[in-house]
XYZ file of C-alpha atoms in Angstrom:
440
model
C 21.559 9.291 -5.962
C 19.105 11.173 -3.718
C 16.470 11.301 -6.474
C 16.792 7.543 -7.087
C 16.483 6.857 -3.362
C 13.348 8.992 -3.238
C 11.859 6.990 -6.094
C 12.443 3.733 -4.175
C 10.818 5.164 -1.041
C 7.931 6.495 -3.102
C 7.184 3.015 -4.419
C 7.003 1.540 -0.935
C 4.896 4.349 0.545
C 2.457 4.405 -2.352
C 2.012 0.651 -2.446
C 1.165 0.537 1.247
C -1.236 3.470 0.919
C -3.093 2.013 -2.041
C -3.552 -1.328 -0.293
C -4.655 0.042 3.077
C -6.329 3.297 2.099
C -9.198 1.966 0.047
C -8.900 4.860 -2.355
C -11.461 3.622 -4.874
C -13.007 0.565 -6.429
C -12.958 0.769 -10.203
C -14.864 -1.713 -12.304
C -14.216 -2.547 -15.970
C -13.427 0.337 -18.369
C -16.498 2.329 -19.355
C -17.698 3.699 -22.655
C -21.432 3.871 -23.217
C -22.341 1.515 -20.405
C -22.770 2.121 -16.723
C -20.338 0.675 -14.210
C -21.043 -0.232 -10.627
C -19.183 1.508 -7.823
C -19.510 2.090 -4.106
C -18.010 5.591 -4.473
C -20.625 8.115 -5.584
C -18.861 11.201 -4.230
C -15.310 12.520 -4.093
C -13.865 13.415 -0.715
C -11.094 15.419 -2.327
C -8.309 16.276 0.083
C -6.925 19.238 -1.818
C -7.721 22.948 -1.971
C -9.170 22.681 -5.458
C -9.827 20.132 -8.159
C -11.720 19.509 -11.371
C -12.429 16.645 -13.775
C -13.514 17.295 -17.373
C -13.986 15.554 -20.676
C -10.812 16.061 -22.698
C -12.658 16.947 -25.909
C -15.672 19.049 -24.957
C -14.573 20.382 -21.569
C -17.746 19.002 -19.960
C -17.256 19.318 -16.200
C -17.748 16.035 -14.338
C -16.508 17.078 -10.910
C -15.540 20.414 -9.382
C -14.237 21.735 -6.070
C -13.213 25.397 -5.731
C -12.304 25.183 -9.415
C -12.372 28.951 -9.973
C -10.081 29.786 -7.039
C -6.751 31.278 -8.136
C -3.849 29.329 -6.625
C -0.142 28.743 -7.341
C 0.334 26.148 -10.099
C 4.147 25.708 -9.915
C 5.602 23.546 -12.721
C 2.212 22.855 -14.288
C 3.006 26.240 -15.877
C 5.187 24.319 -18.304
C 2.104 23.075 -20.175
C 1.400 26.652 -21.285
C 5.035 27.119 -22.307
C 5.010 23.835 -24.231
C 1.742 24.779 -25.951
C 3.527 27.869 -27.252
C 6.557 25.833 -28.312
C 4.246 23.638 -30.387
C 2.707 26.757 -31.902
C 6.172 27.972 -32.887
C 7.095 24.575 -34.340
C 3.930 24.359 -36.433
C 4.342 27.967 -37.595
C 7.877 27.214 -38.792
C 9.492 29.568 -36.268
C 11.286 26.686 -34.534
C 12.473 23.255 -35.656
C 12.941 20.179 -33.496
C 16.575 19.793 -34.549
C 17.338 23.504 -34.137
C 20.129 24.258 -31.648
C 19.493 26.683 -28.766
C 22.450 28.454 -27.118
C 22.207 28.709 -23.327
C 22.682 32.101 -21.688
C 24.544 32.607 -18.391
C 21.342 33.470 -16.541
C 19.523 30.362 -17.792
C 22.565 28.194 -17.041
C 22.555 29.487 -13.456
C 18.973 28.303 -13.016
C 19.724 24.992 -14.751
C 22.756 24.279 -12.566
C 20.727 24.619 -9.350
C 20.612 21.052 -8.016
C 17.914 21.946 -5.483
C 15.492 22.295 -8.388
C 14.334 19.895 -11.095
C 16.880 20.386 -13.846
C 19.208 19.000 -16.454
C 22.662 20.648 -16.164
C 22.675 23.075 -19.092
C 25.973 24.921 -19.569
C 26.362 28.549 -20.611
C 27.417 28.920 -24.225
C 26.564 25.310 -25.096
C 23.891 24.364 -27.599
C 21.066 21.858 -27.214
C 18.328 20.853 -29.630
C 14.780 22.102 -29.208
C 13.613 18.493 -28.986
C 15.968 17.551 -26.138
C 15.003 20.682 -24.186
C 11.317 19.940 -24.831
C 11.670 16.360 -23.578
C 13.536 17.501 -20.467
C 10.841 20.085 -19.749
C 7.988 17.571 -19.818
C 9.578 14.374 -18.533
C 11.917 15.773 -15.884
C 10.270 19.168 -15.320
C 13.608 20.808 -16.123
C 13.281 24.494 -15.279
C 16.321 25.768 -17.164
C 15.311 23.792 -20.250
C 11.865 25.374 -20.544
C 13.320 28.852 -19.916
C 15.700 28.232 -22.811
C 12.764 27.239 -25.021
C 10.861 30.362 -24.035
C 13.792 32.553 -25.013
C 14.096 30.691 -28.311
C 10.422 31.376 -29.059
C 10.229 35.039 -28.021
C 13.827 36.281 -27.940
C 14.021 36.779 -24.173
C 12.441 35.419 -20.958
C 10.438 38.607 -20.348
C 9.179 38.756 -23.936
C 8.043 35.150 -23.567
C 6.134 35.981 -20.369
C 4.319 38.733 -22.269
C 3.382 36.219 -24.943
C 2.300 33.693 -22.289
C -0.159 36.202 -20.860
C -1.597 36.858 -24.321
C -1.866 33.141 -25.058
C -3.580 32.469 -21.741
C -6.186 35.086 -22.628
C -6.777 33.461 -26.028
C -7.381 30.145 -24.285
C -10.012 31.719 -22.060
C -7.902 31.584 -18.917
C -8.888 34.319 -16.471
C -7.172 36.145 -13.600
C -3.739 34.693 -14.381
C -0.502 35.799 -12.760
C 2.585 34.867 -14.781
C 6.195 35.734 -13.931
C 8.201 33.069 -15.775
C 8.025 30.107 -18.130
C 8.801 27.404 -15.571
C 6.704 28.011 -12.446
C 9.466 28.815 -9.944
C 9.269 31.857 -7.672
C 10.518 35.198 -8.953
C 13.546 34.879 -6.644
C 14.438 31.336 -7.760
C 14.848 32.346 -11.411
C 17.408 35.012 -10.476
C 18.129 37.477 -13.272
C 15.339 35.943 -15.366
C 12.830 37.456 -12.924
C 11.567 40.983 -12.334
C 13.193 43.550 -10.047
C 9.864 45.217 -9.273
C 8.151 41.982 -8.192
C 8.382 40.284 -4.787
C 10.741 37.324 -4.637
C 7.982 35.034 -3.371
C 5.686 35.767 -6.329
C 4.895 32.773 -8.512
C 2.542 31.844 -11.312
C -1.105 31.460 -10.340
C -4.406 30.550 -11.926
C -7.378 28.310 -11.215
C -7.982 24.587 -11.610
C -10.601 25.408 -14.251
C -8.067 27.463 -16.206
C -5.504 24.670 -15.937
C -8.130 22.306 -17.342
C -8.805 24.716 -20.229
C -5.087 24.711 -20.985
C -4.792 20.923 -20.862
C -7.892 20.410 -23.046
C -6.594 22.906 -25.608
C -3.162 21.253 -25.655
C -4.565 17.737 -26.091
C -6.993 18.786 -28.818
C -4.500 20.831 -30.829
C -1.308 18.862 -30.185
C -2.216 15.306 -29.102
C 1.332 14.226 -29.953
C 2.362 15.674 -26.587
C 1.221 12.363 -25.073
C 4.050 10.558 -26.858
C 6.413 12.436 -24.547
C 4.385 12.742 -21.336
C 3.956 8.946 -21.287
C 7.728 8.282 -21.294
C 8.772 6.893 -17.916
C 12.545 7.172 -18.273
C 14.902 8.770 -20.764
C 18.483 9.978 -20.997
C 19.206 13.636 -21.627
C 22.265 14.110 -23.861
C 23.362 10.506 -23.380
C 27.049 9.974 -24.026
C 27.996 13.580 -23.279
C 29.248 15.446 -20.219
C 25.674 16.657 -19.667
C 24.189 13.134 -19.608
C 21.318 12.921 -17.115
C 18.944 10.043 -16.463
C 15.454 11.553 -16.396
C 12.671 9.795 -14.478
C 9.132 11.057 -14.973
C 7.611 12.790 -11.935
C 4.172 11.466 -12.938
C 4.130 8.324 -10.825
C 0.730 7.257 -12.192
C 2.274 6.070 -15.462
C 2.059 2.330 -16.004
C 4.732 0.523 -14.027
C 5.512 3.428 -11.697
C 4.787 3.664 -7.981
C 1.301 5.258 -8.064
C 0.007 3.455 -11.170
C -3.359 1.705 -11.007
C -4.095 -0.962 -13.595
C -7.664 0.169 -14.284
C -6.658 3.771 -14.956
C -4.765 4.242 -18.210
C -2.857 7.415 -17.343
C -0.461 8.806 -19.979
C 0.097 12.419 -18.864
C 0.400 15.243 -18.183
C 2.359 17.334 -15.648
C 3.145 17.688 -11.954
C 3.922 20.892 -10.074
C 5.356 21.409 -6.603
C 6.326 24.410 -4.497
C 6.095 25.541 -0.887
C 3.144 27.787 -1.693
C 1.468 25.426 -4.172
C 1.837 22.196 -2.270
C 1.607 19.207 -4.590
C -0.244 19.755 -7.874
C -1.014 17.429 -10.759
C -2.722 17.725 -14.128
C -3.559 14.177 -15.156
C -5.181 12.574 -18.164
C -6.456 9.045 -18.651
C -8.020 7.227 -21.573
C -10.237 4.341 -20.524
C -11.598 2.515 -23.546
C -11.730 5.626 -25.716
C -13.089 7.969 -23.051
C -10.375 10.513 -22.234
C -10.672 12.822 -19.256
C -8.496 15.530 -17.726
C -8.166 16.064 -13.987
C -6.488 18.855 -12.029
C -5.491 18.725 -8.360
C -4.293 21.931 -6.705
C -2.584 22.019 -3.323
C -2.711 18.414 -2.151
C -0.582 17.429 0.801
C 3.192 17.446 0.371
C 4.592 16.256 3.673
C 7.737 14.865 2.069
C 9.349 14.139 -1.285
C 7.750 10.692 -1.173
C 4.202 11.885 -0.420
C 1.867 10.447 -3.108
C -1.191 12.489 -2.029
C -1.724 14.322 -5.330
C -1.875 11.014 -7.183
C -4.235 9.498 -4.611
C -6.585 12.467 -5.030
C -6.317 12.198 -8.806
C -7.224 8.520 -8.586
C -10.283 9.417 -6.528
C -11.549 11.799 -9.195
C -10.785 9.512 -12.111
C -12.394 6.531 -10.376
C -15.473 8.604 -9.547
C -15.924 9.657 -13.183
C -15.410 6.258 -14.768
C -17.583 4.469 -12.202
C -20.489 6.896 -11.971
C -20.899 8.164 -15.536
C -21.555 6.696 -18.963
C -21.137 8.294 -22.362
C -23.613 9.006 -25.132
C -22.099 9.482 -28.578
C -23.680 11.209 -31.570
C -22.043 10.666 -34.939
C -21.876 13.201 -37.760
C -25.217 12.940 -39.572
C -27.187 12.041 -36.438
C -30.151 14.024 -35.239
C -30.605 15.266 -31.674
C -33.783 16.199 -29.843
C -34.630 19.868 -30.182
C -32.633 20.379 -33.367
C -34.080 17.869 -35.831
C -35.800 20.470 -38.020
C -35.812 24.199 -38.397
C -38.540 26.573 -39.598
C -37.745 28.215 -42.923
C -38.471 31.648 -44.365
C -39.576 32.130 -47.985
C -38.775 28.491 -48.811
C -40.841 25.939 -50.722
C -40.989 23.688 -47.642
C -41.893 25.283 -44.317
C -39.256 23.265 -42.437
C -35.858 21.769 -43.195
C -34.266 18.650 -41.711
C -31.020 19.241 -39.812
C -28.249 16.914 -38.607
C -25.057 17.235 -36.611
C -21.976 18.129 -38.649
C -19.468 16.258 -36.511
C -19.136 13.584 -33.837
C -19.687 14.581 -30.212
C -19.636 12.650 -26.937
C -21.409 13.655 -23.742
C -21.283 12.145 -20.266
C -24.437 11.400 -18.272
C -24.753 9.933 -14.797
C -25.619 6.272 -14.545
C -29.125 7.161 -13.350
C -29.794 9.328 -16.418
C -30.950 8.452 -19.932
C -29.868 9.721 -23.328
C -33.179 11.519 -23.828
C -32.061 13.984 -21.137
C -29.802 15.473 -23.818
C -31.348 18.092 -26.060
C -30.235 20.963 -28.262
C -31.227 24.431 -29.375
C -30.436 25.686 -32.851
C -28.316 28.807 -33.247
C -28.235 30.074 -36.843
C -25.419 31.993 -38.443
C -26.461 35.589 -39.027
C -26.294 35.305 -42.817
C -28.822 32.441 -42.823
C -31.202 33.878 -40.248
C -34.395 35.833 -40.861
C -36.019 36.560 -37.500
C -34.819 33.174 -36.211
C -35.941 31.223 -39.293
C -33.709 29.740 -41.994
C -33.631 32.124 -44.954
C -33.894 30.377 -48.356
C -32.127 29.479 -50.560
C -29.526 27.206 -48.903
C -27.497 24.500 -50.640
C -27.519 20.872 -49.495
C -25.076 20.002 -46.655
C -24.505 23.668 -45.799
C -23.447 24.321 -42.186
C -26.138 26.774 -41.130
C -25.118 27.246 -37.503
C -24.716 25.180 -34.354
C -26.709 22.787 -32.243
C -26.111 23.864 -28.637
C -26.303 20.614 -26.660
C -27.142 20.547 -22.964
C -28.049 17.969 -20.337
C -31.216 18.240 -18.270
C -30.417 18.778 -14.610
C -26.713 19.406 -15.211
C -25.411 21.910 -12.653
C -21.755 21.895 -13.725
C -21.916 22.554 -17.457
C -18.747 23.048 -19.484
C -15.493 24.940 -19.136
C -15.988 28.615 -19.845
C -19.054 28.934 -17.600
C -21.468 27.687 -20.243
C -24.203 25.072 -19.961
C -23.899 23.954 -23.588
C -21.400 22.609 -26.067
C -21.635 23.764 -29.666
C -21.721 21.286 -32.561
C -21.944 22.302 -36.257
C -25.457 21.876 -37.681
C -26.152 21.081 -41.349
C -29.191 20.838 -43.628
C -29.593 17.472 -45.330
C -31.283 18.772 -48.475
C -31.208 21.992 -50.464
C -33.665 24.586 -49.212
C -35.188 26.133 -52.320
C -36.843 29.522 -52.390
C -40.593 29.604 -52.997
C -41.823 31.462 -56.104
C -43.246 34.941 -55.851
C -46.883 33.777 -55.982
C -46.459 31.381 -53.046
C -44.677 34.043 -51.029
C -47.396 36.580 -51.819
C -50.185 34.176 -50.850
C -48.449 33.376 -47.547
C -48.185 37.100 -46.829
C -51.905 37.541 -47.435
C -52.759 34.584 -45.194
C -50.510 35.993 -42.489
C -52.488 39.249 -42.480
C -55.675 37.428 -41.529
């Protein structure tokens, strides 16, 4: 009853704020065309935030993005990433039943936390626990999934740390699968760790996680976009789950010109109000992260207001330039050859890539440098022979004047680079003559 009352209050508070606050002024959805906007900066009222392209990780806005802060229940995206890994590796199945331990049941029965009421000794399917974890941020449910993946909560934490490292996340602190404090998870926690300790990493690392999840397992959006769902409907454990992401269409913080369909909130005393959001406006998907927005009450919509600021800023002040597979890009149209019949070879991109540029920029600001694979390189030149359509390396694309770059502290994004024709080796007489000419 209390949660439903909060939802009603949230709707009223958010509606008033959106009308009177003048959060942003979005124009029509943007793809390759500029949009007009009066907002050219983001006055982000949060400790940290970042906005990135969901495919390349190109950074479009950043504030204290490398600062390590508590992430609370946004932790669950890392846990769910690992659940997907286990599913795809055949280690788990969606219809597989998971038995709930006493320690996990104790966490799940805590009504002061986001939970579905799991009972010790009872079994629930992986899919129902997965849905509860994402839609309702059910802490006990995700702990049960972690144990199913790794055998125990602590073993899962060890695997989480390893997975975070693989994803390029740095300076992470992980104590559990759900994002609660060490004390709140009871016997699932660590006796040698302070009770107030909770999972921490940066906004940039949270963005890396979200980008990796969306690229590898885009089906996660089918669940994160669900507004309401019953857990174990028709049983004694039946619980009506309402999504904590109030930016979904039809919910209290939704905005018609932002097509938000994920991903995950996170709230704690230390973390404040956090939110990892994603929106897809006319084929241009971005990821935003807000860390430590205001959380004055259960009905405070601040994290969603700050998310809307960032999303509006990106869609109104940037346009996209798309290169298709087979296109050429400035700086990587040809490459010098070594010991080949022709002294240069034509090169093209091996896959589609999209880059964002500010409305005051032009596509010609994008250029690339060729990076050859070692086996094809002879002092930086392409060593003949090479078959037609061979991927010889990468075109490292960058944007002139870009100060933000891409996730991972790099100024470029790598795209496979191919030769369009076979590069045949010159005969011995041609090679000898070239060597003689080179001497003089």
